[in-house]
Short mmCIF file of C-alpha atoms and ligand atoms in Angstrom, two decimals:
data_model
loop_
_atom_site.label_atom_id
_atom_site.label_comp_id
_atom_site.label_asym_id
_atom_site.label_seq_id
_atom_site.Cartn_x
_atom_site.Cartn_y
_atom_site.Cartn_z
CA MET A 190 -24.49 9.53 -4.86
CA ARG A 191 -22.37 7.74 -2.28
CA LYS A 192 -19.06 6.30 -3.45
CA LYS A 193 -18.50 2.57 -3.55
CA ILE A 194 -15.30 0.90 -2.38
CA THR A 195 -14.50 -2.80 -2.61
CA VAL A 196 -11.89 -4.43 -0.39
CA VAL A 197 -10.86 -7.90 -1.54
CA GLY A 198 -9.44 -10.03 1.27
CA ALA A 199 -11.31 -9.77 4.58
CA GLY A 200 -8.29 -10.78 6.67
CA ASN A 201 -6.22 -8.58 8.93
CA VAL A 202 -5.31 -5.82 6.47
CA GLY A 203 -8.56 -5.88 4.47
CA ALA A 204 -10.83 -5.74 7.51
CA THR A 205 -8.76 -2.95 9.08
CA CYS A 206 -8.92 -0.94 5.86
CA ALA A 207 -12.69 -1.54 5.63
CA GLN A 208 -13.11 -0.42 9.23
CA GLU A 209 -11.16 2.79 8.63
CA LEU A 210 -13.27 3.53 5.55
CA ALA A 211 -16.57 2.72 7.27
CA ARG A 212 -15.72 5.19 10.00
CA ARG A 213 -15.26 7.95 7.40
CA ASP A 214 -18.91 7.41 6.46
CA TYR A 215 -18.71 8.69 2.86
CA ALA A 216 -18.90 5.39 0.96
CA ASP A 217 -20.49 1.96 0.82
CA VAL A 218 -17.90 -0.76 1.38
CA VAL A 219 -18.03 -4.29 -0.06
CA LEU A 220 -15.79 -6.85 1.61
CA VAL A 221 -14.93 -9.94 -0.48
CA ASP A 222 -13.17 -13.14 0.60
CA ILE A 223 -13.07 -16.75 -0.55
CA ILE A 224 -13.73 -18.17 2.93
CA PRO A 225 -17.47 -18.92 3.23
CA ASN A 226 -19.31 -16.69 5.76
CA TYR A 227 -16.12 -14.90 6.79
CA PRO A 228 -16.60 -11.56 4.99
CA GLN A 229 -20.31 -11.64 5.87
CA GLY A 230 -19.38 -12.01 9.55
CA LYS A 231 -16.80 -9.23 9.42
CA ALA A 232 -19.26 -6.90 7.70
CA LEU A 233 -21.95 -7.65 10.28
CA ASP A 234 -19.56 -6.94 13.15
CA LEU A 235 -18.28 -3.72 11.56
CA ASN A 236 -21.83 -2.53 10.87
CA GLN A 237 -22.74 -3.10 14.52
CA ALA A 238 -19.67 -1.11 15.58
CA GLY A 239 -21.29 1.84 13.81
CA ALA A 240 -23.98 1.91 16.50
CA VAL A 241 -21.26 2.52 19.09
CA LEU A 242 -18.96 4.76 17.09
CA GLY A 243 -21.61 6.79 15.28
CA TYR A 244 -21.33 5.82 11.63
CA GLU A 245 -24.03 4.37 9.39
CA PRO A 246 -23.92 0.63 8.65
CA ALA A 247 -22.78 0.49 5.02
CA LEU A 248 -20.75 -2.71 4.69
CA THR A 249 -21.66 -5.81 2.69
CA GLY A 250 -19.72 -9.05 2.97
CA THR A 251 -19.70 -11.52 0.07
CA ASN A 252 -17.90 -14.48 -1.50
CA GLY A 253 -18.73 -13.27 -5.03
CA TYR A 254 -18.26 -10.16 -7.11
CA ASP A 255 -21.79 -9.16 -8.21
CA GLU A 256 -22.07 -6.81 -5.24
CA THR A 257 -18.82 -5.07 -6.23
CA ALA A 258 -20.19 -3.77 -9.57
CA ASN A 259 -19.19 -0.22 -10.46
CA SER A 260 -16.85 0.33 -7.52
CA ASP A 261 -14.98 3.63 -7.58
CA VAL A 262 -11.92 2.05 -5.96
CA VAL A 263 -10.96 -1.59 -5.36
CA VAL A 264 -8.33 -2.44 -2.74
CA ILE A 265 -6.71 -5.86 -3.21
CA THR A 266 -5.39 -7.38 0.03
CA ALA A 267 -6.10 -11.00 -0.91
CA GLY A 268 -3.17 -13.35 -0.53
CA ARG A 269 -0.87 -14.92 1.97
CA PRO A 270 0.96 -12.78 4.50
CA ARG A 271 4.52 -13.47 5.65
CA SER A 272 5.46 -15.83 8.47
CA PRO A 273 8.68 -15.44 10.47
CA GLY A 274 11.75 -16.20 8.36
CA MET A 275 9.98 -15.39 5.06
CA SER A 276 10.77 -12.44 2.85
CA ARG A 277 7.96 -10.70 0.95
CA ASP A 278 9.44 -12.17 -2.23
CA ASP A 279 8.84 -15.73 -0.96
CA LEU A 280 5.12 -15.10 -1.51
CA VAL A 281 5.45 -14.31 -5.20
CA THR A 282 4.09 -17.45 -6.86
CA THR A 283 1.18 -18.06 -4.47
CA ASN A 284 0.09 -14.45 -4.50
CA GLU A 285 0.50 -14.05 -8.26
CA THR A 286 -2.18 -16.71 -8.78
CA ILE A 287 -4.48 -15.08 -6.22
CA VAL A 288 -3.99 -11.48 -7.42
CA SER A 289 -4.50 -12.58 -11.06
CA SER A 290 -7.82 -14.29 -10.37
CA VAL A 291 -9.04 -11.46 -8.14
CA THR A 292 -8.12 -8.79 -10.73
CA ARG A 293 -9.96 -10.69 -13.47
CA GLU A 294 -13.19 -10.73 -11.40
CA VAL A 295 -12.80 -7.13 -10.27
CA VAL A 296 -12.36 -5.77 -13.79
CA ARG A 297 -15.38 -7.68 -15.10
CA GLN A 298 -17.61 -5.87 -12.60
CA SER A 299 -15.85 -2.49 -12.43
CA PRO A 300 -14.11 -1.72 -15.72
CA LYS A 301 -13.55 1.94 -14.79
CA THR A 302 -12.28 1.49 -11.25
CA VAL A 303 -8.93 2.42 -9.74
CA ILE A 304 -7.11 -0.58 -8.23
CA VAL A 305 -5.02 -0.14 -5.08
CA VAL A 306 -2.80 -3.19 -4.59
CA VAL A 307 -1.67 -4.16 -1.08
CA SER A 308 -0.78 -7.86 -1.47
CA ASN A 309 2.94 -8.71 -1.34
CA PRO A 310 5.47 -8.74 -2.86
CA LEU A 311 3.88 -5.37 -3.56
CA ASP A 312 5.79 -4.04 -6.55
CA ALA A 313 5.48 -7.35 -8.42
CA MET A 314 1.78 -7.69 -7.57
CA CYS A 315 1.19 -4.24 -9.11
CA HIS A 316 2.68 -5.62 -12.35
CA VAL A 317 0.28 -8.57 -12.15
CA ALA A 318 -2.78 -6.35 -11.60
CA LYS A 319 -1.76 -4.05 -14.45
CA ALA A 320 -1.09 -6.93 -16.88
CA VAL A 321 -4.34 -8.77 -16.09
CA SER A 322 -6.58 -5.68 -15.98
CA ARG A 323 -4.99 -4.03 -19.01
CA PHE A 324 -5.79 -0.75 -17.27
CA PRO A 325 -3.73 2.36 -17.99
CA LYS A 326 -0.88 2.84 -15.52
CA SER A 327 -2.78 5.63 -13.77
CA ARG A 328 -5.46 3.21 -12.59
CA VAL A 329 -3.24 0.58 -10.93
CA VAL A 330 -1.28 1.81 -7.93
CA GLY A 331 0.28 0.13 -4.91
CA MET A 332 0.30 0.88 -1.18
CA ALA A 333 3.72 0.70 0.43
CA GLY A 334 5.27 4.15 0.70
CA ILE A 335 2.78 5.58 3.18
CA LEU A 336 3.50 2.61 5.44
CA ASP A 337 7.29 2.71 5.06
CA THR A 338 7.25 6.49 5.55
CA ALA A 339 5.03 6.15 8.63
CA ARG A 340 7.50 3.71 10.15
CA PHE A 341 10.44 6.03 9.46
CA ALA A 342 8.52 9.01 10.88
CA ALA A 343 7.50 7.06 13.99
CA PHE A 344 11.12 6.06 14.71
CA ILE A 345 12.33 9.65 14.23
CA SER A 346 9.63 11.06 16.50
CA GLN A 347 10.53 8.55 19.25
CA GLU A 348 14.24 9.30 18.88
CA LEU A 349 13.80 13.09 19.08
CA ASP A 350 10.80 13.07 21.45
CA VAL A 351 8.75 15.26 19.11
CA SER A 352 5.23 14.87 17.74
CA VAL A 353 5.05 12.53 14.77
CA ARG A 354 2.83 15.16 13.14
CA ASP A 355 5.83 17.44 12.74
CA VAL A 356 8.01 14.83 11.09
CA THR A 357 8.02 14.79 7.28
CA ALA A 358 9.69 11.58 6.19
CA VAL A 359 10.35 10.35 2.66
CA VAL A 360 10.94 6.75 1.59
CA LEU A 361 11.31 5.74 -2.07
CA GLY A 362 11.96 2.54 -3.99
CA GLY A 363 10.67 -0.99 -3.82
CA HIS A 364 8.76 -2.33 -0.81
CA GLY A 365 11.58 -4.59 0.30
CA ASP A 366 14.64 -4.49 2.49
CA GLN A 367 16.35 -2.37 -0.19
CA MET A 368 13.84 0.51 0.07
CA VAL A 369 15.41 3.97 0.18
CA PRO A 370 14.65 6.23 3.16
CA VAL A 371 15.56 9.64 1.72
CA VAL A 372 17.44 11.36 4.53
CA SER A 373 18.06 14.53 2.51
CA ALA A 374 14.30 15.20 2.20
CA THR A 375 13.33 14.15 5.73
CA THR A 376 12.65 17.03 8.12
CA VAL A 377 11.32 17.84 11.57
CA GLY A 378 9.50 21.16 11.73
CA GLY A 379 11.23 22.04 8.47
CA ILE A 380 14.76 21.24 9.76
CA PRO A 381 16.63 18.43 7.94
CA ILE A 382 17.25 15.47 10.28
CA ALA A 383 20.95 15.56 9.34
CA GLU A 384 21.08 18.77 11.46
CA LEU A 385 19.31 17.14 14.40
CA LEU A 386 20.85 13.69 14.73
CA PRO A 387 24.36 12.28 14.34
CA LYS A 388 25.02 10.17 11.23
CA GLY A 389 25.27 6.91 13.19
CA ARG A 390 21.82 7.38 14.77
CA ILE A 391 20.27 8.20 11.41
CA ARG A 392 21.86 5.08 9.92
CA LYS A 393 20.24 2.97 12.68
CA LEU A 394 16.80 4.51 12.06
CA VAL A 395 17.16 3.95 8.32
CA GLU A 396 18.09 0.31 8.91
CA ARG A 397 15.17 -0.24 11.29
CA THR A 398 12.80 1.27 8.71
CA ARG A 399 14.09 -0.99 5.94
CA LEU A 400 13.57 -4.04 8.12
CA GLY A 401 10.41 -2.61 9.74
CA GLY A 402 8.04 -5.17 8.25
CA GLY A 403 10.24 -8.06 9.38
CA GLU A 404 10.43 -6.68 12.93
CA LEU A 405 6.64 -6.90 13.11
CA VAL A 406 6.49 -10.37 11.53
CA ASN A 407 8.86 -11.60 14.23
CA LEU A 408 6.72 -10.08 16.98
CA LEU A 409 3.31 -11.04 15.60
CA GLY A 410 4.03 -14.30 13.77
CA THR A 411 2.34 -12.72 10.71
CA SER A 412 2.57 -9.37 8.97
CA ALA A 413 1.21 -6.10 10.37
CA TRP A 414 -2.27 -4.75 9.70
CA TYR A 415 -3.16 -1.56 11.61
CA ALA A 416 -0.72 0.74 9.83
CA PRO A 417 -1.11 -1.02 6.43
CA GLY A 418 -4.92 -0.85 6.64
CA ALA A 419 -4.87 2.83 7.62
CA ALA A 420 -2.37 3.61 4.85
CA ALA A 421 -4.52 1.95 2.17
CA ALA A 422 -7.56 3.89 3.43
CA GLN A 423 -5.64 7.17 3.09
CA MET A 424 -4.97 6.39 -0.58
CA VAL A 425 -8.64 5.52 -1.11
CA ASP A 426 -9.67 8.88 0.41
CA SER A 427 -7.42 10.80 -1.95
CA ILE A 428 -8.83 8.98 -4.99
CA CYS A 429 -12.51 8.84 -4.00
CA LEU A 430 -12.64 12.42 -2.74
CA ASP A 431 -10.34 13.72 -5.49
CA GLN A 432 -8.09 15.24 -2.82
CA LYS A 433 -5.04 15.35 -5.11
CA ARG A 434 -2.75 14.59 -2.18
CA VAL A 435 0.91 13.98 -2.89
CA LEU A 436 1.53 10.64 -1.20
CA PRO A 437 4.29 8.07 -1.49
CA CYS A 438 2.79 5.40 -3.79
CA THR A 439 3.97 2.48 -5.86
CA ALA A 440 3.51 3.81 -9.38
CA TYR A 441 4.50 2.60 -12.84
CA LEU A 442 7.61 4.51 -13.92
CA GLU A 443 8.43 5.28 -17.53
CA GLY A 444 11.69 7.17 -17.26
CA GLU A 445 11.08 9.04 -14.00
CA TYR A 446 14.06 8.70 -11.64
CA GLY A 447 15.90 7.04 -14.54
CA ILE A 448 13.75 3.90 -14.21
CA ASP A 449 11.69 2.51 -17.09
CA GLY A 450 8.90 -0.06 -17.15
CA LEU A 451 8.84 -0.79 -13.43
CA TYR A 452 6.58 -0.26 -10.43
CA MET A 453 8.46 1.57 -7.66
CA GLY A 454 7.68 3.77 -4.68
CA VAL A 455 7.68 7.49 -5.55
CA PRO A 456 5.72 10.56 -4.42
CA ALA A 457 2.61 10.78 -6.60
CA LYS A 458 -0.47 12.96 -6.87
CA LEU A 459 -3.57 10.84 -6.25
CA GLY A 460 -6.95 12.07 -7.44
CA ALA A 461 -10.13 10.82 -9.08
CA GLY A 462 -8.13 9.52 -12.02
CA GLY A 463 -5.75 7.54 -9.81
CA VAL A 464 -2.09 8.50 -10.27
CA GLU A 465 -2.33 11.96 -11.85
CA ASP A 466 1.31 12.96 -11.60
CA ILE A 467 4.66 11.73 -10.34
CA VAL A 468 6.73 14.14 -8.28
CA ARG A 469 10.45 14.23 -9.02
CA LEU A 470 12.63 14.75 -5.96
CA LYS A 471 16.23 15.86 -6.22
CA LEU A 472 18.28 13.04 -4.70
CA ALA A 473 21.81 12.93 -3.34
CA ALA A 474 24.25 10.76 -5.33
CA GLU A 475 24.22 8.04 -2.64
CA GLU A 476 20.40 7.98 -2.67
CA ARG A 477 20.34 7.65 -6.48
CA LYS A 478 22.67 4.67 -6.17
CA MET A 479 20.45 3.06 -3.53
CA LEU A 480 17.39 3.61 -5.72
CA ARG A 481 19.09 1.81 -8.62
CA ALA A 482 19.90 -1.13 -6.31
CA SER A 483 16.28 -1.20 -5.13
CA ALA A 484 15.06 -1.18 -8.75
CA ALA A 485 17.34 -4.12 -9.56
CA ALA A 486 15.90 -6.07 -6.61
CA VAL A 487 12.34 -5.36 -7.81
CA ARG A 488 13.23 -6.42 -11.38
CA ASP A 489 14.51 -9.76 -10.04
CA VAL A 490 11.13 -10.51 -8.45
CA VAL A 491 9.16 -9.26 -11.47
CA GLY A 492 11.31 -11.59 -13.58
CA VAL A 493 9.83 -14.59 -11.75
CA LEU A 494 6.24 -13.66 -12.71
CA LYS A 495 4.35 -15.62 -15.34
CA ARG A 496 2.62 -12.40 -16.46
CA LYS A 497 4.56 -9.17 -16.32
N1 APR B 643 -10.02 -14.22 -3.23
C1 APR B 643 -10.42 -13.51 -2.15
N2 APR B 643 -9.78 -13.58 -0.97
C2 APR B 643 -8.73 -14.39 -0.87
C3 APR B 643 -8.24 -15.14 -1.97
C4 APR B 643 -8.94 -15.02 -3.20
N3 APR B 643 -8.58 -15.70 -4.28
N4 APR B 643 -7.17 -15.84 -1.55
C5 APR B 643 -6.96 -15.54 -0.26
N5 APR B 643 -7.91 -14.65 0.16
C6 APR B 643 -8.09 -14.07 1.50
C7 APR B 643 -7.88 -15.07 2.62
O1 APR B 643 -8.98 -15.94 2.76
C8 APR B 643 -7.67 -14.16 3.82
O2 APR B 643 -8.87 -13.92 4.52
O3 APR B 643 -7.14 -13.05 1.75
C9 APR B 643 -7.16 -12.84 3.18
C10 APR B 643 -5.77 -12.45 3.64
O4 APR B 643 -5.85 -12.14 4.98
P1 APR B 643 -4.71 -12.48 6.03
O5 APR B 643 -4.32 -13.91 5.88
O6 APR B 643 -5.17 -12.00 7.37
O7 APR B 643 -3.46 -11.62 5.52
P2 APR B 643 -3.22 -10.05 5.74
O8 APR B 643 -2.37 -9.85 6.94
O9 APR B 643 -4.49 -9.31 5.64
O10 APR B 643 -2.28 -9.72 4.48
C11 APR B 643 -2.80 -9.78 3.17
O11 APR B 643 -1.45 -7.96 2.38
O12 APR B 643 0.17 -6.78 3.54
C12 APR B 643 -0.06 -7.81 2.62
O13 APR B 643 1.81 -9.32 2.89
C13 APR B 643 0.42 -9.15 3.11
O14 APR B 643 0.15 -10.34 1.03
C14 APR B 643 -0.41 -10.08 2.32
C15 APR B 643 -1.74 -9.34 2.18
#
């Protein structure tokens, strides 16, 4: 039987994610949005693209949740994106209300699903989805690390003029300006970047990665969607196809990395059960310190939530 994936929020990120998934051709995709006719229109357009690109039309657009019943994975992208001058944390109250109501509807129709949260502020919205769904921690996971890592890898590949495919980058921590690009575990063709670039250059790439989302908001007037949509689709693949890939994900930590009771970005094994394992990296002392600072920043935002 074909898999079923729901994407809530048919805006920039949701539609891009749905398009990526439709092109894979292994699942039916349901696109949900509150704007009348909007998800129906996006689904129609994406289905017609299949005639050009060679995939079967398998998307349904809807303003309700009946069509989402028994989804294997639900991706939540509903909510406001950033505008220039806003931090992700500025969205917390608006998006808490939206993510709460969406999660309630999702769970009613798909009590066994795995939820992939994309709405920002990401780490806090994972707490909301977990609290409202009452799912085990394995079945609520956030998308941020693949995106942050992709940005770091892209900057390194440009700097060294090497294929991005040969860059293995690692970014941990919260999805905010205090995220932790892990230089000690970042390599090009197996060689640590500390052996390939001077410290000052690395520091600049790390800084650009941390502020990578803001750079795009300033250019676009809203937040990015191609890389975020593709990153969410990669997580869906690993869950739906039980690939057991080790990917940077926002997972609920209970003691790992010395952090307890908090969603943070860490490498995790993603399979049919959602988060099946958390990988523990050895960090340098400076990186451990940065991770603690990132955790404190995430706790501040979580502290603002009505439901934690
Ligand atoms: N139910 C369903 N859809 C909703 C709801 C809701 N309660 N509230 C808002 N939406 C929809 C909007 O109608 C809109 O179509 O969510 C969609 C969001 O799309 P965009 O405004 O294009 O925002 P996008 O760039 O996709 O970002 C969505 O993901 O990356 C994060 O920071 C980003 O929080 C933001 C989210």
